[in-house]
GROMACS .gro file of C-alpha atoms in nm:
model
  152
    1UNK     CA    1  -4.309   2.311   3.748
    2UNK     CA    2  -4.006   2.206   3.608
    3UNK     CA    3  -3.681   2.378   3.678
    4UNK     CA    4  -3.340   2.289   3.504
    5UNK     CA    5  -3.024   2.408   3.544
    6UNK     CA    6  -2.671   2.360   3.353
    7UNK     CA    7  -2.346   2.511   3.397
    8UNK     CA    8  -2.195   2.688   3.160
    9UNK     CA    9  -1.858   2.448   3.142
   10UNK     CA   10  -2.150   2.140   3.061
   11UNK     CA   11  -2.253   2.340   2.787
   12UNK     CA   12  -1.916   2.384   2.636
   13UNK     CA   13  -1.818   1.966   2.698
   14UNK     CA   14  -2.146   1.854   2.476
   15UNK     CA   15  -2.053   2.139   2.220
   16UNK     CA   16  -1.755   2.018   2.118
   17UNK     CA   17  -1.827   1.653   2.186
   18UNK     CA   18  -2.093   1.768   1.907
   19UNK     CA   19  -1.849   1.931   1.726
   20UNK     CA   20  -1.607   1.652   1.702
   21UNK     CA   21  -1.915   1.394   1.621
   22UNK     CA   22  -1.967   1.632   1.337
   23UNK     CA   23  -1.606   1.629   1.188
   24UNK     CA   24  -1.546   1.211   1.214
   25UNK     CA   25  -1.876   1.231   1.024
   26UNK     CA   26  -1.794   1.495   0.774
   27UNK     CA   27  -1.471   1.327   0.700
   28UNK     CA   28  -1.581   0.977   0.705
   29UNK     CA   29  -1.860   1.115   0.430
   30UNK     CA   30  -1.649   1.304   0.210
   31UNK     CA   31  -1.281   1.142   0.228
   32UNK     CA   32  -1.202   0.900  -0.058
   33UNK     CA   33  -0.895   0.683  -0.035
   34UNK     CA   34  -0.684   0.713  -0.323
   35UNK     CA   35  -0.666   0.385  -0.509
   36UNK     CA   36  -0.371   0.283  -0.690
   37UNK     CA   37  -0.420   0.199  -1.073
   38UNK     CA   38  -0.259  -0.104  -1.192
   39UNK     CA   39  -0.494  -0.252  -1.438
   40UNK     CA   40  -0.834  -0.138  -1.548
   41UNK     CA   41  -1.010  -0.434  -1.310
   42UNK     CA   42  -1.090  -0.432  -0.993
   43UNK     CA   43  -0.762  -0.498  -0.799
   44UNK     CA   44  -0.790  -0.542  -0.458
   45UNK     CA   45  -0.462  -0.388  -0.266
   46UNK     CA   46  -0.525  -0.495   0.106
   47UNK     CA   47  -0.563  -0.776   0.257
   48UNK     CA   48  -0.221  -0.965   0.153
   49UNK     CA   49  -0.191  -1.200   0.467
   50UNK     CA   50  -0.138  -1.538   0.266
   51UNK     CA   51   0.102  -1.631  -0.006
   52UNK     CA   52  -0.262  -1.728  -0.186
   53UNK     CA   53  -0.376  -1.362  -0.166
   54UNK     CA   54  -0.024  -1.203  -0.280
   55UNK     CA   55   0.026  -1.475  -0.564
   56UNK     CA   56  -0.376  -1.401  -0.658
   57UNK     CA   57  -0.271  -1.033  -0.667
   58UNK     CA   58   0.018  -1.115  -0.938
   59UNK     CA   59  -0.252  -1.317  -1.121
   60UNK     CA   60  -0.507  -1.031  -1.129
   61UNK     CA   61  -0.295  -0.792  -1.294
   62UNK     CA   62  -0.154  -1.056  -1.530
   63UNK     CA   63   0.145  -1.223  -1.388
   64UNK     CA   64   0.219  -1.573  -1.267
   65UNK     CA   65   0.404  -1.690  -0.985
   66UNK     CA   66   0.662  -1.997  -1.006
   67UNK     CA   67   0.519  -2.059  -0.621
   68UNK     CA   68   0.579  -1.884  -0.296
   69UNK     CA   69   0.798  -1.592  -0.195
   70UNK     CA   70   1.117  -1.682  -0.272
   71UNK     CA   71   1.248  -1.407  -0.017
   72UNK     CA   72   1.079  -1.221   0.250
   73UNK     CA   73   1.262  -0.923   0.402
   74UNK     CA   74   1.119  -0.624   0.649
   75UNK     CA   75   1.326  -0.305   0.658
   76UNK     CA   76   1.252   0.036   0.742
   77UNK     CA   77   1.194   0.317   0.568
   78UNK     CA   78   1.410   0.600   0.663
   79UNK     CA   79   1.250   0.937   0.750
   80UNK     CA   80   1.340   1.104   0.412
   81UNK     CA   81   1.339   0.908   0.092
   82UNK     CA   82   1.796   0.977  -0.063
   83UNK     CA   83   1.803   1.034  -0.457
   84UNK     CA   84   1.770   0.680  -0.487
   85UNK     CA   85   1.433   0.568  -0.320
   86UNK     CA   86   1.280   0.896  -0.448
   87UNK     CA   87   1.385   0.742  -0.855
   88UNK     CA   88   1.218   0.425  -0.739
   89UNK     CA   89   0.934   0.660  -0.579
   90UNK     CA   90   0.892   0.838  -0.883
   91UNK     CA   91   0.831   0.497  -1.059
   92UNK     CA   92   0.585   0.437  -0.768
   93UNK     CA   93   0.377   0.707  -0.862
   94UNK     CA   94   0.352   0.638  -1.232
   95UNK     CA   95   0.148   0.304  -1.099
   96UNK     CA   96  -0.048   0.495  -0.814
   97UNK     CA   97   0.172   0.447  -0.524
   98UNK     CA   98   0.368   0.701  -0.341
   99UNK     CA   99   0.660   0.561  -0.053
  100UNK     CA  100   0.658   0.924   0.102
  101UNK     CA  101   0.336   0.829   0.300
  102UNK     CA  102   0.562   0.568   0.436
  103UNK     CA  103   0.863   0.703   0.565
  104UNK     CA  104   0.984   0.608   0.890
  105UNK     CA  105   0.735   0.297   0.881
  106UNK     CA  106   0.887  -0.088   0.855
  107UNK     CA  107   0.779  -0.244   0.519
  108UNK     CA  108   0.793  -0.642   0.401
  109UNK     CA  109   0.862  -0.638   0.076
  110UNK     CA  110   0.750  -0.996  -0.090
  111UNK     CA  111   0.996  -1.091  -0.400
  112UNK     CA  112   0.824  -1.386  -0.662
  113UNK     CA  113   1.013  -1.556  -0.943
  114UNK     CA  114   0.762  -1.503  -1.263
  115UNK     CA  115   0.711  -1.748  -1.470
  116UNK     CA  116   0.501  -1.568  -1.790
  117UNK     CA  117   0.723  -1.267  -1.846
  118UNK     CA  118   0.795  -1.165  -2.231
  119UNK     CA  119   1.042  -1.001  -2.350
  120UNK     CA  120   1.346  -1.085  -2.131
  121UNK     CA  121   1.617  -1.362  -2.151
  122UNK     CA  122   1.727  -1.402  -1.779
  123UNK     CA  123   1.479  -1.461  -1.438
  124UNK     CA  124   1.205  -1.232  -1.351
  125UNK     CA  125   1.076  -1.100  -1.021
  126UNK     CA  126   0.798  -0.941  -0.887
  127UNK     CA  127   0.810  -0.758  -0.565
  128UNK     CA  128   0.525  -0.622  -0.351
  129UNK     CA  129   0.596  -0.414  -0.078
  130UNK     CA  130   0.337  -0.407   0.181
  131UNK     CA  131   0.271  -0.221   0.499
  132UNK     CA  132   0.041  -0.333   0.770
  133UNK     CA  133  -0.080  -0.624   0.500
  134UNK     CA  134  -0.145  -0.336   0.247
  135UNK     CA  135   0.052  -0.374  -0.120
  136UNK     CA  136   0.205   0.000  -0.104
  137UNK     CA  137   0.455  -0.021  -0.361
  138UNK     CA  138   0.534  -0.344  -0.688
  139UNK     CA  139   0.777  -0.373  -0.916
  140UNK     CA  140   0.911  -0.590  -1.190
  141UNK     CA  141   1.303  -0.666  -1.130
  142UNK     CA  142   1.512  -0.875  -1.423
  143UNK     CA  143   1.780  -1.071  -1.293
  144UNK     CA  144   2.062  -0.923  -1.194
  145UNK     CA  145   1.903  -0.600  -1.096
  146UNK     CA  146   1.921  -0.605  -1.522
  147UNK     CA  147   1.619  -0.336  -1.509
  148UNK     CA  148   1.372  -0.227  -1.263
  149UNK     CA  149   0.964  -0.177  -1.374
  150UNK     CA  150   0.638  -0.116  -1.280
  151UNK     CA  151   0.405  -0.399  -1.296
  152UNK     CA  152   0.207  -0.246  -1.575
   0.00000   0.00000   0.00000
């Protein structure tokens, strides 16, 4: 004969040790990352360590890059995005992006000279914004500060 015995705070540990098993798998199941839409390819938005991988991300949705990052500069976002990063936010979104998810987080932003722009006179840049080697946020800058875009 076999006699077993378990108290009841042992029985309440392996519940919700079962319980939280079942959430990471419910939400590792069902969550989907929302993908920013820049072309109608597939884009690949993380993984930018290299000046190869950010100048291969220009050239998959379309643009060329005169050679590397002609300026690299980290800054942080502040904890609520002023009238002016929410206009630039707002462009964000048109492309898929959105900087609130960012706030208070330090961001590299990556600016490229283009070389196979149309349609303007003066220099054009491209700049990705990246956070933990992610591209977050792009844009298409004339020279100047002549007129900010999205890439597509």
């Amino acid at each position: 004969m076999f006699i077993c015995s378990v108290k009841l705070a042992t029985l309440r540990f392996v519940g919700i040790i079962v319980l939280s098993v079942t959430v990471l798998v419910g939400m590792t199941v069902f969550y989907t990352a929302e993908e920013p839409v820049l072309s109608g390819t597939d884009v690949r938005y993380d993984g930018m360590y290299t000046e190869t991988d950010r100048r291969d991300f220009l050239a998959a949705v379309g643009y060329r890059a005169t050679g590397d990052a002609k300026s690299t500069v980290e800054y942080t976002l502040p904890p609520t995005l002023d009238a002016v990063l929410l206009g630039y936010n707002e462009l964000q979104k048109e492309q898929g992006f959105d900087l609130a998810k960012y706030t208070g987080k330090t961001l590299t932003r990556y600016t490229y000279e283009i070389e196979n722009y149309e349609g303007h006179e003066g220099k054009v840049y491209a700049n990705l914004i990246t956070y933990r080697d992610r591209i977050v946020a792009a844009d298409l800058t004339g020279e100047g500060n002549s007129f900010v875009r999205p890439l597509q």
